[in-house]
Amino acid sequence: MDRQRKNKLEQLYQEYAKSLYYFLLKMSGSVHIAEDLVQETFVRATVSLSFYKEEDVRAWLFKVARNTYLDEWRKQKRRRTIPFAQLFWKDDILSPYGLPEVDILKQEVTEDIQSLLKFLPENYRTILYLREYEQFTYQELQEALELTEGQVKILLHRARKRLAEIIKKNGGFQDD
């Protein structure tokens, strides 16, 4: 690997490894699997580093990470193990300076949503995570998920609708 390519890969790792780790943690529900998948993502990225377009690197890396996760999920599925034990804990969204009551309520709602997300199909969980947690644009979603703009909008709409149905079916959220 030449010096320029190595520097580029190190720069990408420093910039995106943390967000890829959280994405893969949310998808897999396992710290160990997420760490392994981040490594695998960057191994795959190293192989095809010359193929990505500079401006699309974030979406491209998430696409590689998602494909890496899906490969791992298929392996686990063949072993009849589903790695979705504890999805979406969001300690990182809690403000350390906010009101404790507000923080607790936010945490409860987030935990409720996270526990219900496991009932969604993988493609719905992925698009909701990328849009709501990673703030992906529709263009980035198109590239990461290899979908058209129309497919992104439809999939996102259906994912939100399905999540709302699941929330309603489970009694919704209580307002106190």
mmCIF file of C-alpha atoms in Angstrom:
data_model
loop_
_atom_site.group_PDB
_atom_site.id
_atom_site.type_symbol
_atom_site.label_atom_id
_atom_site.label_comp_id
_atom_site.label_asym_id
_atom_site.label_seq_id
_atom_site.Cartn_x
_atom_site.Cartn_y
_atom_site.Cartn_z
ATOM 1 C CA MET A 1 0.000 0.000 0.000
ATOM 2 C CA ASP A 2 1.506 3.311 -1.018
ATOM 3 C CA ARG A 3 1.938 6.163 1.473
ATOM 4 C CA GLN A 4 -0.820 8.364 -0.002
ATOM 5 C CA ARG A 5 -3.347 5.547 0.081
ATOM 6 C CA LYS A 6 -2.366 4.633 3.645
ATOM 7 C CA ASN A 7 -2.779 8.245 4.778
ATOM 8 C CA LYS A 8 -6.185 8.462 3.105
ATOM 9 C CA LEU A 9 -7.324 5.285 4.827
ATOM 10 C CA GLU A 10 -6.115 6.541 8.223
ATOM 11 C CA GLN A 11 -7.953 9.810 7.648
ATOM 12 C CA LEU A 12 -11.166 7.951 6.797
ATOM 13 C CA TYR A 13 -10.787 5.744 9.849
ATOM 14 C CA GLN A 14 -10.320 8.679 12.209
ATOM 15 C CA GLU A 15 -13.261 10.531 10.719
ATOM 16 C CA TYR A 16 -15.808 7.719 10.372
ATOM 17 C CA ALA A 17 -14.871 4.764 12.601
ATOM 18 C CA LYS A 18 -16.840 6.019 15.608
ATOM 19 C CA SER A 19 -20.080 6.653 13.708
ATOM 20 C CA LEU A 20 -19.727 3.337 11.861
ATOM 21 C CA TYR A 21 -19.194 1.596 15.199
ATOM 22 C CA TYR A 22 -22.397 3.075 16.650
ATOM 23 C CA PHE A 23 -24.320 2.191 13.489
ATOM 24 C CA LEU A 24 -23.084 -1.391 13.606
ATOM 25 C CA LEU A 25 -23.691 -1.579 17.349
ATOM 26 C CA LYS A 26 -27.304 -0.519 16.839
ATOM 27 C CA MET A 27 -27.748 -3.021 14.053
ATOM 28 C CA SER A 28 -26.045 -5.980 15.728
ATOM 29 C CA GLY A 29 -26.774 -5.299 19.395
ATOM 30 C CA SER A 30 -23.305 -6.553 20.324
ATOM 31 C CA VAL A 31 -20.191 -4.559 21.188
ATOM 32 C CA HIS A 32 -17.913 -7.357 20.040
ATOM 33 C CA ILE A 33 -19.698 -7.905 16.739
ATOM 34 C CA ALA A 34 -19.751 -4.144 16.091
ATOM 35 C CA GLU A 35 -15.986 -3.896 16.703
ATOM 36 C CA ASP A 36 -15.339 -6.818 14.376
ATOM 37 C CA LEU A 37 -17.624 -5.367 11.728
ATOM 38 C CA VAL A 38 -15.892 -1.975 11.832
ATOM 39 C CA GLN A 39 -12.590 -3.727 11.233
ATOM 40 C CA GLU A 40 -14.116 -5.768 8.423
ATOM 41 C CA THR A 41 -15.643 -2.615 6.934
ATOM 42 C CA PHE A 42 -12.257 -0.929 6.748
ATOM 43 C CA VAL A 43 -10.632 -4.064 5.354
ATOM 44 C CA ARG A 44 -13.227 -4.067 2.583
ATOM 45 C CA ALA A 45 -12.813 -0.327 2.141
ATOM 46 C CA THR A 46 -9.064 -0.800 1.771
ATOM 47 C CA VAL A 47 -9.600 -3.280 -1.040
ATOM 48 C CA SER A 48 -11.865 -0.951 -2.991
ATOM 49 C CA LEU A 49 -10.513 2.400 -1.824
ATOM 50 C CA SER A 50 -9.736 3.473 -5.374
ATOM 51 C CA PHE A 51 -13.362 3.026 -6.479
ATOM 52 C CA TYR A 52 -15.159 5.516 -4.263
ATOM 53 C CA LYS A 53 -15.837 9.101 -5.182
ATOM 54 C CA GLU A 54 -14.354 11.612 -2.738
ATOM 55 C CA GLU A 55 -17.614 13.495 -2.179
ATOM 56 C CA ASP A 56 -19.609 10.335 -1.476
ATOM 57 C CA VAL A 57 -17.285 8.782 1.077
ATOM 58 C CA ARG A 58 -19.674 8.847 4.069
ATOM 59 C CA ALA A 59 -22.510 7.161 2.210
ATOM 60 C CA TRP A 60 -20.044 4.747 0.607
ATOM 61 C CA LEU A 61 -18.563 3.712 3.953
ATOM 62 C CA PHE A 62 -22.017 3.184 5.470
ATOM 63 C CA LYS A 63 -22.939 1.114 2.428
ATOM 64 C CA VAL A 64 -19.836 -1.029 2.950
ATOM 65 C CA ALA A 65 -20.674 -1.299 6.679
ATOM 66 C CA ARG A 66 -24.268 -2.284 5.958
ATOM 67 C CA ASN A 67 -23.180 -4.933 3.477
ATOM 68 C CA THR A 68 -20.663 -6.214 6.008
ATOM 69 C CA TYR A 69 -23.408 -6.360 8.629
ATOM 70 C CA LEU A 70 -25.798 -8.141 6.247
ATOM 71 C CA ASP A 71 -23.147 -10.745 5.441
ATOM 72 C CA GLU A 72 -22.600 -11.327 9.156
ATOM 73 C CA TRP A 73 -26.356 -11.427 9.787
ATOM 74 C CA ARG A 74 -26.800 -14.047 7.054
ATOM 75 C CA LYS A 75 -24.050 -16.136 8.639
ATOM 76 C CA GLN A 76 -25.743 -15.832 12.022
ATOM 77 C CA LYS A 77 -29.128 -16.636 10.498
ATOM 78 C CA ARG A 78 -27.715 -19.795 8.979
ATOM 79 C CA ARG A 79 -26.550 -20.693 12.473
ATOM 80 C CA ARG A 80 -30.099 -19.918 13.695
ATOM 81 C CA THR A 81 -28.877 -17.114 15.945
ATOM 82 C CA ILE A 82 -30.328 -13.645 15.569
ATOM 83 C CA PRO A 83 -27.976 -10.933 16.905
ATOM 84 C CA PHE A 84 -30.641 -8.387 17.830
ATOM 85 C CA ALA A 85 -30.679 -8.760 21.597
ATOM 86 C CA GLN A 86 -30.423 -5.154 22.683
ATOM 87 C CA LEU A 87 -30.851 -2.587 19.967
ATOM 88 C CA PHE A 88 -30.558 1.132 20.091
ATOM 89 C CA TRP A 89 -29.521 2.293 23.486
ATOM 90 C CA LYS A 90 -28.876 5.981 23.170
ATOM 91 C CA ASP A 91 -26.871 7.158 26.145
ATOM 92 C CA ASP A 92 -25.052 9.366 23.689
ATOM 93 C CA ILE A 93 -28.156 11.508 22.994
ATOM 94 C CA LEU A 94 -28.644 12.437 26.630
ATOM 95 C CA SER A 95 -27.384 15.837 27.601
ATOM 96 C CA PRO A 96 -25.160 15.815 30.678
ATOM 97 C CA TYR A 97 -26.448 19.297 31.582
ATOM 98 C CA GLY A 98 -30.199 18.865 31.099
ATOM 99 C CA LEU A 99 -32.906 18.428 33.698
ATOM 100 C CA PRO A 100 -32.808 14.957 35.222
ATOM 101 C CA GLU A 101 -36.584 14.511 34.803
ATOM 102 C CA VAL A 102 -36.430 15.419 31.129
ATOM 103 C CA ASP A 103 -33.441 13.165 30.628
ATOM 104 C CA ILE A 104 -35.218 10.255 32.302
ATOM 105 C CA LEU A 105 -38.345 10.747 30.203
ATOM 106 C CA LYS A 106 -36.297 10.976 27.021
ATOM 107 C CA GLN A 107 -34.410 7.871 28.000
ATOM 108 C CA GLU A 108 -37.612 5.943 28.679
ATOM 109 C CA VAL A 109 -39.108 6.936 25.317
ATOM 110 C CA THR A 110 -35.853 6.109 23.530
ATOM 111 C CA GLU A 111 -35.650 2.733 25.262
ATOM 112 C CA ASP A 112 -39.286 2.034 24.380
ATOM 113 C CA ILE A 113 -38.630 2.853 20.719
ATOM 114 C CA GLN A 114 -35.404 0.889 20.727
ATOM 115 C CA SER A 115 -37.091 -2.159 22.146
ATOM 116 C CA LEU A 116 -39.784 -1.937 19.467
ATOM 117 C CA LEU A 117 -37.357 -1.431 16.577
ATOM 118 C CA LYS A 118 -36.291 -5.048 16.819
ATOM 119 C CA PHE A 119 -39.701 -5.981 15.450
ATOM 120 C CA LEU A 120 -38.994 -4.134 12.193
ATOM 121 C CA PRO A 121 -37.403 -5.821 9.187
ATOM 122 C CA GLU A 122 -33.716 -5.073 8.684
ATOM 123 C CA ASN A 123 -34.244 -2.669 5.793
ATOM 124 C CA TYR A 124 -36.696 -0.591 7.859
ATOM 125 C CA ARG A 125 -34.323 -0.487 10.874
ATOM 126 C CA THR A 126 -31.417 0.498 8.656
ATOM 127 C CA ILE A 127 -33.153 3.362 6.883
ATOM 128 C CA LEU A 128 -34.647 4.701 10.127
ATOM 129 C CA TYR A 129 -31.282 4.581 11.841
ATOM 130 C CA LEU A 130 -29.411 6.269 9.006
ATOM 131 C CA ARG A 131 -32.030 9.002 8.616
ATOM 132 C CA GLU A 132 -32.945 9.667 12.248
ATOM 133 C CA TYR A 133 -29.675 8.995 14.069
ATOM 134 C CA GLU A 134 -27.003 9.631 11.428
ATOM 135 C CA GLN A 135 -28.939 12.473 9.746
ATOM 136 C CA PHE A 136 -28.359 11.063 6.260
ATOM 137 C CA THR A 137 -29.798 13.101 3.399
ATOM 138 C CA TYR A 138 -32.031 11.410 0.866
ATOM 139 C CA GLN A 139 -29.102 11.460 -1.576
ATOM 140 C CA GLU A 140 -26.852 9.711 0.945
ATOM 141 C CA LEU A 141 -29.597 7.159 1.644
ATOM 142 C CA GLN A 142 -29.875 6.492 -2.085
ATOM 143 C CA GLU A 143 -26.170 5.806 -2.329
ATOM 144 C CA ALA A 144 -25.826 3.841 0.892
ATOM 145 C CA LEU A 145 -28.819 1.621 0.228
ATOM 146 C CA GLU A 146 -28.575 1.541 -3.583
ATOM 147 C CA LEU A 147 -32.121 2.800 -4.035
ATOM 148 C CA THR A 148 -33.782 5.457 -6.156
ATOM 149 C CA GLU A 149 -35.088 8.637 -4.541
ATOM 150 C CA GLY A 150 -38.634 7.333 -4.848
ATOM 151 C CA GLN A 151 -37.703 4.033 -3.232
ATOM 152 C CA VAL A 152 -35.999 5.873 -0.363
ATOM 153 C CA LYS A 153 -39.088 7.984 0.293
ATOM 154 C CA ILE A 154 -41.410 4.987 0.102
ATOM 155 C CA LEU A 155 -39.198 2.797 2.301
ATOM 156 C CA LEU A 156 -38.772 5.559 4.868
ATOM 157 C CA HIS A 157 -42.513 6.246 4.907
ATOM 158 C CA ARG A 158 -43.322 2.553 5.323
ATOM 159 C CA ALA A 159 -40.704 2.131 8.050
ATOM 160 C CA ARG A 160 -42.101 5.075 10.022
ATOM 161 C CA LYS A 161 -45.663 3.860 9.498
ATOM 162 C CA ARG A 162 -44.766 0.325 10.615
ATOM 163 C CA LEU A 163 -42.965 1.673 13.695
ATOM 164 C CA ALA A 164 -45.994 3.828 14.556
ATOM 165 C CA GLU A 165 -48.249 0.773 14.210
ATOM 166 C CA ILE A 166 -45.983 -1.235 16.486
ATOM 167 C CA ILE A 167 -45.918 1.588 19.033
ATOM 168 C CA LYS A 168 -49.720 1.873 18.908
ATOM 169 C CA LYS A 169 -50.150 -1.899 19.176
ATOM 170 C CA ASN A 170 -47.959 -1.898 22.277
ATOM 171 C CA GLY A 171 -50.020 0.765 23.993
ATOM 172 C CA GLY A 172 -48.208 3.849 22.721
ATOM 173 C CA PHE A 173 -46.422 6.157 25.046
ATOM 174 C CA GLN A 174 -47.985 7.498 28.187
ATOM 175 C CA ASP A 175 -48.092 11.243 28.729
ATOM 176 C CA ASP A 176 -47.627 12.175 32.371
#
